[in-house]
Amino acid sequence: MRALAIAAALCACAARANPIDTFGLGSRAAAMGSAGTALGGDSSSTYYNPGALLDAQTLRLDVGYRYARPHLRLDGAAFDADASQAILFGITAPGRIGPLRVAFGLSLAVPPEGLVAVKTRPFDSPRFPSYENRLHRLYGAFDAAVEIVPGLSVGAGLTFLSRTEGGVALEGVVGVTNAETSTLTSSIDTRLVAVRYPQAGVHWKAWDGLSLGLTYRGSYTLRLDTALRIDGNLQDPGYPPLVQNGYFAVQTHVVEMFQPMQLALGAALRVSPTVLIAADLTYARWSEMPAPKPLTYTLDVGVFNPLIKIEPPRVYPDPGFKDVLVPRAGLEWRAHDANGLALDVRGGGSFEASPVPEQRGESSFADGHKATATAGLGVEAQRPWGLLAGSAAIDLNLGATWMLPRAHARDDASRPGFRATGLVWQAGSTVRLKF
Amino acid sequence: MGALFGAAMLAAGAAAASVPDVVGYGARSSALNGLGSADDRGYESAWLNPAGLADAKKMRFTVGWVQGGSSLRLDGADRPTEATSGAVIGSAVPLPFTGALQDRAALSVSLYFPRKVINHALAPFPDVARLALLESRTQVVSVLGALGVRITPRLSLGGGINALATLLGQIKLQPDAGNHIVSTVDQKLDWAISPLVGARYTASDALQLALVFRGAVKSQYDLRITSNLGTLLPIGVPVLRVAGTSQYDPAQLHGEAAWRLSPALVASAGATYKRWSDFPLPTENATARTPPQPETGFHDTVVPRIGIEWTAPWGSRTFTARGGYRFEWSPSPSDAPTLVDANRHVVSGGLGLTLPVAQGALQIDAFAQWHELAGHARASGRYLAAGATVGIDL
């Protein structure tokens, strides 16, 4: 199977981080520029700040949907990038264990078009690391939180991903003059190994109306470590073997995905009974992004050995990404609140500097600074139809991210540079039930 | 968890099955040898019978561990297999609706998570004999989501899903200008969702009945490798297809009855029909001209089970002892050349302790299971599994 990895091994790593980093989780925080570190109140705390899970006083269920469409341009031409969708499910369950207030949270963002989609390209081909494989990936997190003292809670949890290791072996006969006459069978020994990375957070209701939050998200690198081996004779049907017991073996080590360590500091301040403002500052350590490792191969095809023209494995340069600080801000205004029905209007924005250096050498990462504007509405009904002791709310969010135009000139004048820009739209809706 | 659950839920490999099908799901059910569909009311219902969740009274979270190992022989030689080792995480969450929906619905998100892997695909070449249903069969994550609803005071219905992934991909190899091999990859992990539906009927104060359907859990992989390396290699590389089925639990129909013989004693009996005749080839041929493999020849089976549970007060606590037996009829023909399997006698037992805590209970359960292979000329040996769980009401 991991012949698959051959390919990946020979090209640049592609996937970076996950879709929640890009679009946020849940409609309320996403509409507020994803400045959610100090917000709390629903299952999106599993991502923004596990310590804020205790902001929920009763059982809560969240169900939603998110759609995003990148419109990317490379040298003025449209660049093919798939839309990203996710079905969202979250649960926040507060309770007590003895004297302790505790809460558990679970969030899932499930792409309906498939769990994971990965496209890799040859190292020299320009690609958008922020908007290709990054958007097509299942996300899930499980967290727990405990109240240390009234108003101060800590939470932590794990996010699970997988990496692949193992290999595929094929044996039989490979046709010499016509490869399609080959008769091969396969065996497989491949493991999807669990990769766990932690997230943790502290949430403090400093005083009435002000909440502070600090969140840590661990880094991870998903690799495809794979082997492919073909053993057998080189032989045409009806003829004796030209080569007996030849083989071709390749070992690959591919970076499929990298997420930087992140540290987010946030504050949420209720400046009046109807207005809440939130702000976050996130540090992302992109400088740890690894370079692809070269593949290694061996082969013995007997009399054909002198005719092989494959060059030694290519060594890839360090990508040289830079750490970044991402500011985010959001606002929520309760525009109407009467007769058990409330209307919230939300807005926000963020600015994410690109971690990608100018592409003067061999690599071709097309990325630029990204400015995002968001908006949304929320309608909340108390005790709807007498079925809930709490409330039911429906939130809508819209967002647009503009990747500022950026041109890359090569040191080697014989290699063409490139210019990249793009606009990414997103929309979503979440239904929240408070029991 | 995405790529956790994602992640979690990926697949690749050999025909195998899951811990819930081999050992059971949860310490109580495993001690009863897979029974509990008629009277369980906790997270185990996510696998046993989602309708049972409607009887959940308190929100409870449970964690635990399952460990297992085997001593198996095939054709007179030891056949090493991977140990079972993983965590159980379960939840039962009553939904506190008011009005017409009050005390009627509950949901569960539960999983079994192997210690080392999410999935292990292990398939030797098609002509190599192996113990088809016991080797690395428990090396796969199981993720279960379920909802149970009480329709009438006597009837509850439930449904859920068990989700795995199917791997599809295309790889193209070609030379670059510097005579290196370069490639493009288009890989996708797609959904393979299996349904779970169940009904529970309380016939009397002493008798509960259950009927459960579990859809086949089948995870496949299909990768095509094409190349255009004519300028680098003096020989052609054929179009390769690496395809097969990595995980397989057959579709099942399970019927069960639980009799309360006395306030302290409950006896259960049930039978599970397993549609093994749909069992697919673990690996398909890699090239089009390779001679076709013979069919598996597997047949459908029925698995009978019996269990008993005795409960006694112990001060403010409650002590429980459990036991069970099932006969796991092998679906493999006795003369199968490579996909070898044998009948299994499975004996199980377990203990439970319920301790009162502030606003609910702390539930501690443990179990052990002994599988003995029998009646096959080429295959013999045993498999032993044990585990424990701790659950707490919130």
Short mmCIF file of C-alpha atoms in Angstrom, two decimals, chain B residues 28-371:
data_model
loop_
_atom_site.label_atom_id
_atom_site.label_comp_id
_atom_site.label_asym_id
_atom_site.label_seq_id
_atom_site.Cartn_x
_atom_site.Cartn_y
_atom_site.Cartn_z
CA ARG B 28 -19.89 -6.55 32.16
CA SER B 29 -20.72 -7.74 28.67
CA SER B 30 -17.38 -9.50 28.29
CA ALA B 31 -17.96 -11.35 31.56
CA LEU B 32 -21.34 -12.44 30.20
CA ASN B 33 -19.73 -13.57 26.92
CA GLY B 34 -21.29 -10.89 24.75
CA LEU B 35 -24.71 -10.88 26.41
CA GLY B 36 -26.39 -7.78 27.83
CA SER B 37 -28.50 -6.62 24.89
CA ALA B 38 -31.67 -7.29 26.87
CA ASP B 39 -30.78 -5.62 30.16
CA ASP B 40 -27.68 -3.40 29.93
CA ARG B 41 -28.30 0.29 30.55
CA GLY B 42 -24.88 1.87 30.23
CA TYR B 43 -22.23 2.71 27.66
CA GLU B 44 -21.92 -0.94 26.62
CA SER B 45 -25.29 -0.55 24.95
CA ALA B 46 -23.58 1.48 22.23
CA TRP B 47 -22.41 -1.87 20.87
CA LEU B 48 -24.80 -4.36 22.51
CA ASN B 49 -28.11 -2.66 21.79
CA PRO B 50 -28.54 1.12 21.42
CA ALA B 51 -32.12 0.78 22.68
CA GLY B 52 -30.68 0.01 26.10
CA LEU B 53 -29.45 3.57 26.44
CA ALA B 54 -33.04 4.66 26.98
CA ASP B 55 -32.79 3.01 30.42
CA ALA B 56 -29.75 5.08 31.44
CA LYS B 57 -30.65 7.09 34.53
CA LYS B 58 -27.47 9.04 35.22
CA MET B 59 -24.67 10.48 33.18
CA ARG B 60 -21.75 8.09 33.58
CA PHE B 61 -18.23 8.08 32.18
CA THR B 62 -16.22 4.89 32.16
CA VAL B 63 -12.59 4.11 31.43
CA GLY B 64 -10.86 0.77 31.42
CA TRP B 65 -8.30 -1.53 29.94
CA VAL B 66 -8.35 -4.81 28.04
CA GLN B 67 -5.34 -7.09 27.75
CA GLY B 68 -5.14 -10.39 25.91
CA GLY B 69 -2.75 -12.89 24.44
CA SER B 70 -2.77 -16.22 22.69
CA SER B 71 -0.92 -19.47 22.27
CA LEU B 72 -1.87 -20.73 18.83
CA ARG B 73 -0.53 -23.47 16.58
CA LEU B 74 -0.99 -23.95 12.86
CA ASP B 75 0.20 -27.09 11.04
CA GLY B 76 2.14 -28.15 14.11
CA ALA B 77 4.08 -24.92 14.52
CA ASP B 78 3.61 -22.04 16.90
CA ARG B 79 1.83 -19.15 15.27
CA PRO B 80 2.73 -15.88 16.99
CA THR B 81 -0.01 -13.28 17.09
CA GLU B 82 -0.16 -9.76 18.40
CA ALA B 83 -1.39 -9.20 21.92
CA THR B 84 -4.67 -7.45 22.56
CA SER B 85 -3.95 -4.28 24.49
CA GLY B 86 -6.11 -1.20 24.58
CA ALA B 87 -8.27 1.29 26.40
CA VAL B 88 -12.03 1.36 26.74
CA ILE B 89 -13.66 4.76 27.03
CA GLY B 90 -17.42 4.90 27.34
CA SER B 91 -20.15 7.38 28.06
CA ALA B 92 -23.87 7.15 28.70
CA VAL B 93 -25.55 10.55 28.68
CA PRO B 94 -29.29 10.81 29.41
CA LEU B 95 -30.69 13.83 27.60
CA PRO B 96 -32.60 15.88 30.19
CA PHE B 97 -35.44 17.03 27.97
CA THR B 98 -38.59 18.28 29.58
CA GLY B 99 -42.21 17.87 28.52
CA ALA B 100 -43.09 15.01 26.21
CA LEU B 101 -39.46 13.89 25.85
CA GLN B 102 -38.68 13.76 29.57
CA ASP B 103 -36.73 10.62 30.63
CA ARG B 104 -36.93 9.12 27.18
CA ALA B 105 -33.61 9.54 25.38
CA ALA B 106 -29.90 9.04 25.98
CA LEU B 107 -26.83 8.94 23.81
CA SER B 108 -23.40 7.40 23.95
CA VAL B 109 -20.05 8.04 22.33
CA SER B 110 -17.72 5.17 23.16
CA LEU B 111 -14.57 3.65 21.82
CA TYR B 112 -11.97 0.96 22.12
CA PHE B 113 -8.50 2.27 21.41
CA PRO B 114 -5.59 -0.14 20.90
CA ARG B 115 -2.45 0.86 22.79
CA LYS B 116 -0.11 1.03 19.82
CA VAL B 117 -2.08 1.23 16.64
CA ILE B 118 -5.27 2.51 15.14
CA ASN B 119 -5.26 -0.30 12.67
CA HIS B 120 -2.83 -3.00 11.74
CA ALA B 121 -3.12 -4.43 8.27
CA LEU B 122 -1.33 -7.73 8.17
CA ALA B 123 -1.85 -10.01 5.20
CA PRO B 124 0.72 -12.48 3.95
CA PHE B 125 0.89 -13.52 0.31
CA PRO B 126 -2.34 -15.25 -0.77
CA ASP B 127 -0.75 -18.72 -0.87
CA VAL B 128 0.50 -18.57 2.74
CA ALA B 129 -1.65 -20.32 5.36
CA ARG B 130 -2.74 -18.21 8.31
CA LEU B 131 -5.27 -18.18 11.14
CA ALA B 132 -7.60 -15.88 9.30
CA LEU B 133 -9.80 -14.72 12.17
CA LEU B 134 -7.39 -14.50 15.09
CA GLU B 135 -4.21 -12.89 13.77
CA SER B 136 -4.15 -9.15 14.51
CA ARG B 137 -7.92 -9.28 14.71
CA THR B 138 -8.04 -7.02 17.71
CA GLN B 139 -5.68 -4.36 16.35
CA VAL B 140 -8.26 -1.84 15.26
CA VAL B 141 -9.94 1.11 16.91
CA SER B 142 -13.71 0.87 17.38
CA VAL B 143 -15.66 4.11 17.52
CA LEU B 144 -19.33 3.88 18.37
CA GLY B 145 -22.02 6.55 18.49
CA ALA B 146 -25.55 5.61 19.52
CA LEU B 147 -28.92 7.03 20.61
CA GLY B 148 -31.68 5.19 22.47
CA VAL B 149 -35.30 6.35 22.83
CA ARG B 150 -38.12 4.97 24.97
CA ILE B 151 -41.19 4.72 22.74
CA THR B 152 -43.59 3.24 25.30
CA PRO B 153 -43.03 2.14 28.90
CA ARG B 154 -42.24 -1.35 27.57
CA LEU B 155 -40.60 -0.66 24.21
CA SER B 156 -37.35 1.14 23.45
CA LEU B 157 -35.61 1.59 20.12
CA GLY B 158 -32.10 2.68 19.35
CA GLY B 159 -29.67 3.26 16.55
CA GLY B 160 -26.02 4.01 16.08
CA ILE B 161 -23.07 3.83 13.80
CA ASN B 162 -19.71 2.17 13.70
CA ALA B 163 -17.40 4.00 11.34
CA LEU B 164 -14.22 2.95 9.59
CA ALA B 165 -12.40 4.26 6.58
CA THR B 166 -11.66 3.09 3.10
CA LEU B 167 -8.39 4.11 1.53
CA LEU B 168 -8.40 5.09 -2.13
CA GLY B 169 -5.41 6.42 -3.95
CA GLN B 170 -3.55 7.02 -7.15
CA ILE B 171 0.20 7.39 -7.51
CA LYS B 172 2.07 8.44 -10.59
CA LEU B 173 5.84 8.08 -10.85
CA GLN B 174 7.80 9.96 -13.45
CA PRO B 175 11.30 11.36 -14.01
CA ASP B 176 12.19 15.00 -13.54
CA ALA B 177 14.68 17.00 -15.55
CA GLY B 178 17.53 15.93 -13.24
CA ASN B 179 16.77 12.19 -13.64
CA HIS B 180 15.33 11.90 -10.16
CA ILE B 181 12.11 10.03 -9.67
CA VAL B 182 9.29 12.43 -8.83
CA SER B 183 5.71 11.70 -8.16
CA THR B 184 2.22 12.94 -7.56
CA VAL B 185 -0.09 11.36 -5.05
CA ASP B 186 -3.83 11.67 -4.70
CA GLN B 187 -4.91 9.82 -1.58
CA LYS B 188 -8.28 9.83 0.10
CA LEU B 189 -9.64 8.13 3.17
CA ASP B 190 -13.35 7.74 2.64
CA TRP B 191 -16.12 6.71 5.00
CA ALA B 192 -17.26 3.16 5.59
CA ILE B 193 -20.19 3.44 7.99
CA SER B 194 -21.92 0.47 9.49
CA PRO B 195 -25.35 0.76 11.16
CA LEU B 196 -26.41 -0.58 14.55
CA VAL B 197 -30.14 -0.78 15.32
CA GLY B 198 -31.88 -2.48 18.18
CA ALA B 199 -35.12 -2.93 20.07
CA ARG B 200 -35.78 -3.87 23.67
CA TYR B 201 -39.13 -5.07 24.98
CA THR B 202 -40.01 -5.49 28.63
CA ALA B 203 -42.41 -8.42 28.52
CA SER B 204 -42.89 -8.53 32.29
CA ASP B 205 -41.16 -7.46 35.47
CA ALA B 206 -38.99 -10.57 35.13
CA LEU B 207 -38.44 -10.87 31.40
CA GLN B 208 -36.75 -8.55 28.92
CA LEU B 209 -36.24 -9.30 25.22
CA ALA B 210 -33.89 -7.77 22.68
CA LEU B 211 -33.30 -7.91 18.96
CA VAL B 212 -30.26 -6.21 17.43
CA PHE B 213 -28.92 -5.84 13.92
CA ARG B 214 -25.28 -4.88 13.37
CA GLY B 215 -24.24 -4.13 9.84
CA ALA B 216 -21.06 -5.56 8.39
CA VAL B 217 -17.98 -3.56 9.31
CA LYS B 218 -15.76 -3.58 6.29
CA SER B 219 -12.75 -1.45 5.65
CA GLN B 220 -11.00 -1.69 2.31
CA TYR B 221 -8.01 -0.21 0.56
CA ASP B 222 -7.40 0.28 -3.12
CA LEU B 223 -4.24 1.94 -4.39
CA ARG B 224 -3.14 2.13 -7.99
CA ILE B 225 0.47 2.78 -8.89
CA THR B 226 1.35 3.89 -12.37
CA SER B 227 4.74 4.91 -13.67
CA ASN B 228 6.47 6.42 -16.65
CA LEU B 229 10.11 5.75 -15.83
CA GLY B 230 11.17 4.64 -19.28
CA THR B 231 14.15 7.00 -19.40
CA LEU B 232 15.47 5.92 -16.01
CA LEU B 233 14.87 2.16 -15.99
CA PRO B 234 15.61 -0.27 -18.79
CA ILE B 235 12.49 -2.25 -17.98
CA GLY B 236 8.87 -1.28 -17.60
CA VAL B 237 6.95 -1.28 -14.34
CA PRO B 238 3.42 -2.64 -14.68
CA VAL B 239 0.35 -0.91 -13.37
CA LEU B 240 0.14 -2.18 -9.79
CA ARG B 241 -3.03 -2.45 -7.76
CA VAL B 242 -2.63 -3.03 -4.05
CA ALA B 243 -6.14 -3.75 -2.84
CA GLY B 244 -8.02 -5.80 -0.32
CA THR B 245 -10.05 -5.76 2.87
CA SER B 246 -8.35 -4.76 6.07
CA GLN B 247 -11.10 -5.10 8.66
CA TYR B 248 -14.19 -7.23 8.59
CA ASP B 249 -16.91 -7.96 11.10
CA PRO B 250 -19.81 -9.79 9.46
CA ALA B 251 -23.37 -8.52 9.53
CA GLN B 252 -25.05 -9.88 12.64
CA LEU B 253 -28.58 -10.44 13.93
CA HIS B 254 -28.67 -11.03 17.65
CA GLY B 255 -31.66 -12.13 19.73
CA GLU B 256 -31.58 -12.33 23.51
CA ALA B 257 -33.70 -12.80 26.57
CA ALA B 258 -32.92 -11.91 30.18
CA TRP B 259 -34.91 -13.54 32.99
CA ARG B 260 -34.84 -12.22 36.51
CA LEU B 261 -35.10 -15.51 38.39
CA SER B 262 -34.97 -13.78 41.77
CA PRO B 263 -34.16 -10.28 43.00
CA ALA B 264 -30.50 -11.28 43.04
CA LEU B 265 -30.21 -13.54 40.01
CA VAL B 266 -30.56 -12.83 36.29
CA ALA B 267 -30.05 -15.47 33.62
CA SER B 268 -29.55 -14.56 29.99
CA ALA B 269 -29.46 -16.50 26.76
CA GLY B 270 -29.07 -15.45 23.20
CA ALA B 271 -28.00 -16.41 19.72
CA THR B 272 -26.12 -14.41 17.08
CA TYR B 273 -26.44 -15.09 13.37
CA LYS B 274 -23.26 -14.00 11.57
CA ARG B 275 -23.21 -13.61 7.82
CA TRP B 276 -19.67 -14.83 7.23
CA SER B 277 -20.49 -15.95 3.68
CA ASP B 278 -19.81 -12.37 2.57
CA PHE B 279 -16.24 -12.57 3.90
CA PRO B 280 -14.03 -11.06 1.18
CA LEU B 281 -10.56 -11.99 0.03
CA PRO B 282 -8.00 -10.31 2.28
CA THR B 283 -5.82 -9.31 -0.68
CA GLU B 284 -6.55 -9.00 -4.37
CA ASN B 285 -4.06 -9.68 -7.10
CA ALA B 286 -1.62 -6.90 -7.83
CA THR B 287 -1.59 -7.27 -11.61
CA ALA B 288 -4.32 -8.03 -14.14
CA ARG B 289 -2.66 -11.19 -15.53
CA THR B 290 -2.17 -12.88 -12.14
CA PRO B 291 -4.27 -16.08 -11.97
CA PRO B 292 -7.44 -15.55 -9.89
CA GLN B 293 -7.49 -16.65 -6.26
CA PRO B 294 -10.04 -19.21 -5.07
CA GLU B 295 -13.06 -17.91 -3.14
CA THR B 296 -12.90 -17.99 0.65
CA GLY B 297 -15.71 -20.56 0.93
CA PHE B 298 -16.80 -19.15 4.30
CA HIS B 299 -20.32 -20.01 5.48
CA ASP B 300 -22.79 -18.27 7.79
CA THR B 301 -22.76 -19.24 11.45
CA VAL B 302 -24.94 -19.09 14.56
CA VAL B 303 -23.29 -18.41 17.91
CA PRO B 304 -25.27 -19.49 21.02
CA ARG B 305 -24.55 -17.76 24.34
CA ILE B 306 -25.63 -18.17 27.95
CA GLY B 307 -24.84 -16.04 30.97
CA ILE B 308 -25.76 -15.51 34.57
CA GLU B 309 -25.40 -12.57 36.94
CA TRP B 310 -25.74 -12.67 40.72
CA THR B 311 -25.99 -9.50 42.76
CA ALA B 312 -25.82 -9.14 46.52
CA PRO B 313 -25.72 -6.18 48.89
CA TRP B 314 -22.50 -5.70 50.84
CA GLY B 315 -23.14 -2.99 53.39
CA SER B 316 -23.81 0.18 51.45
CA ARG B 317 -22.14 -1.40 48.45
CA THR B 318 -23.29 -3.95 45.91
CA PHE B 319 -21.29 -6.98 44.86
CA THR B 320 -21.86 -8.76 41.56
CA ALA B 321 -20.55 -12.02 40.10
CA ARG B 322 -20.99 -12.99 36.46
CA GLY B 323 -20.29 -15.91 34.19
CA GLY B 324 -20.99 -16.99 30.63
CA TYR B 325 -20.30 -19.37 27.78
CA ARG B 326 -20.56 -19.27 23.99
CA PHE B 327 -19.73 -21.59 21.16
CA GLU B 328 -18.07 -19.67 18.32
CA TRP B 329 -18.74 -21.82 15.29
CA SER B 330 -16.02 -21.32 12.73
CA PRO B 331 -17.12 -20.02 9.32
CA SER B 332 -14.08 -21.44 7.56
CA PRO B 333 -14.35 -24.76 5.67
CA SER B 334 -12.42 -27.50 7.44
CA ASP B 335 -10.36 -28.07 4.29
CA ALA B 336 -9.56 -24.42 3.63
CA PRO B 337 -5.98 -24.32 2.32
CA THR B 338 -4.89 -20.89 3.58
CA LEU B 339 -7.68 -19.09 5.46
CA VAL B 340 -7.69 -21.49 8.39
CA ASP B 341 -9.93 -21.20 11.43
CA ALA B 342 -11.32 -23.50 14.13
CA ASN B 343 -14.38 -23.65 16.35
CA ARG B 344 -13.93 -22.00 19.74
CA HIS B 345 -15.38 -22.73 23.15
CA VAL B 346 -15.40 -19.48 25.08
CA VAL B 347 -15.79 -19.38 28.87
CA SER B 348 -15.98 -16.10 30.75
CA GLY B 349 -16.37 -14.72 34.25
CA GLY B 350 -16.22 -11.45 36.11
CA LEU B 351 -16.86 -9.44 39.23
CA GLY B 352 -18.41 -6.05 39.91
CA LEU B 353 -18.54 -3.64 42.81
CA THR B 354 -20.82 -0.63 43.14
CA LEU B 355 -19.78 2.02 45.65
CA PRO B 356 -21.96 4.96 46.60
CA VAL B 357 -20.40 8.38 46.06
CA ALA B 358 -21.78 11.83 46.72
CA GLN B 359 -24.50 12.00 44.10
CA GLY B 360 -24.28 8.68 42.34
CA ALA B 361 -22.10 5.62 42.22
CA LEU B 362 -18.65 4.39 41.40
CA GLN B 363 -18.83 1.18 39.38
CA ILE B 364 -15.84 -1.16 39.20
CA ASP B 365 -15.96 -4.24 36.97
CA ALA B 366 -13.47 -6.87 35.88
CA PHE B 367 -13.64 -9.87 33.56
CA ALA B 368 -11.65 -12.72 32.07
CA GLN B 369 -12.31 -14.81 28.97
CA TRP B 370 -10.82 -18.11 27.82
CA HIS B 371 -11.07 -19.14 24.15
#
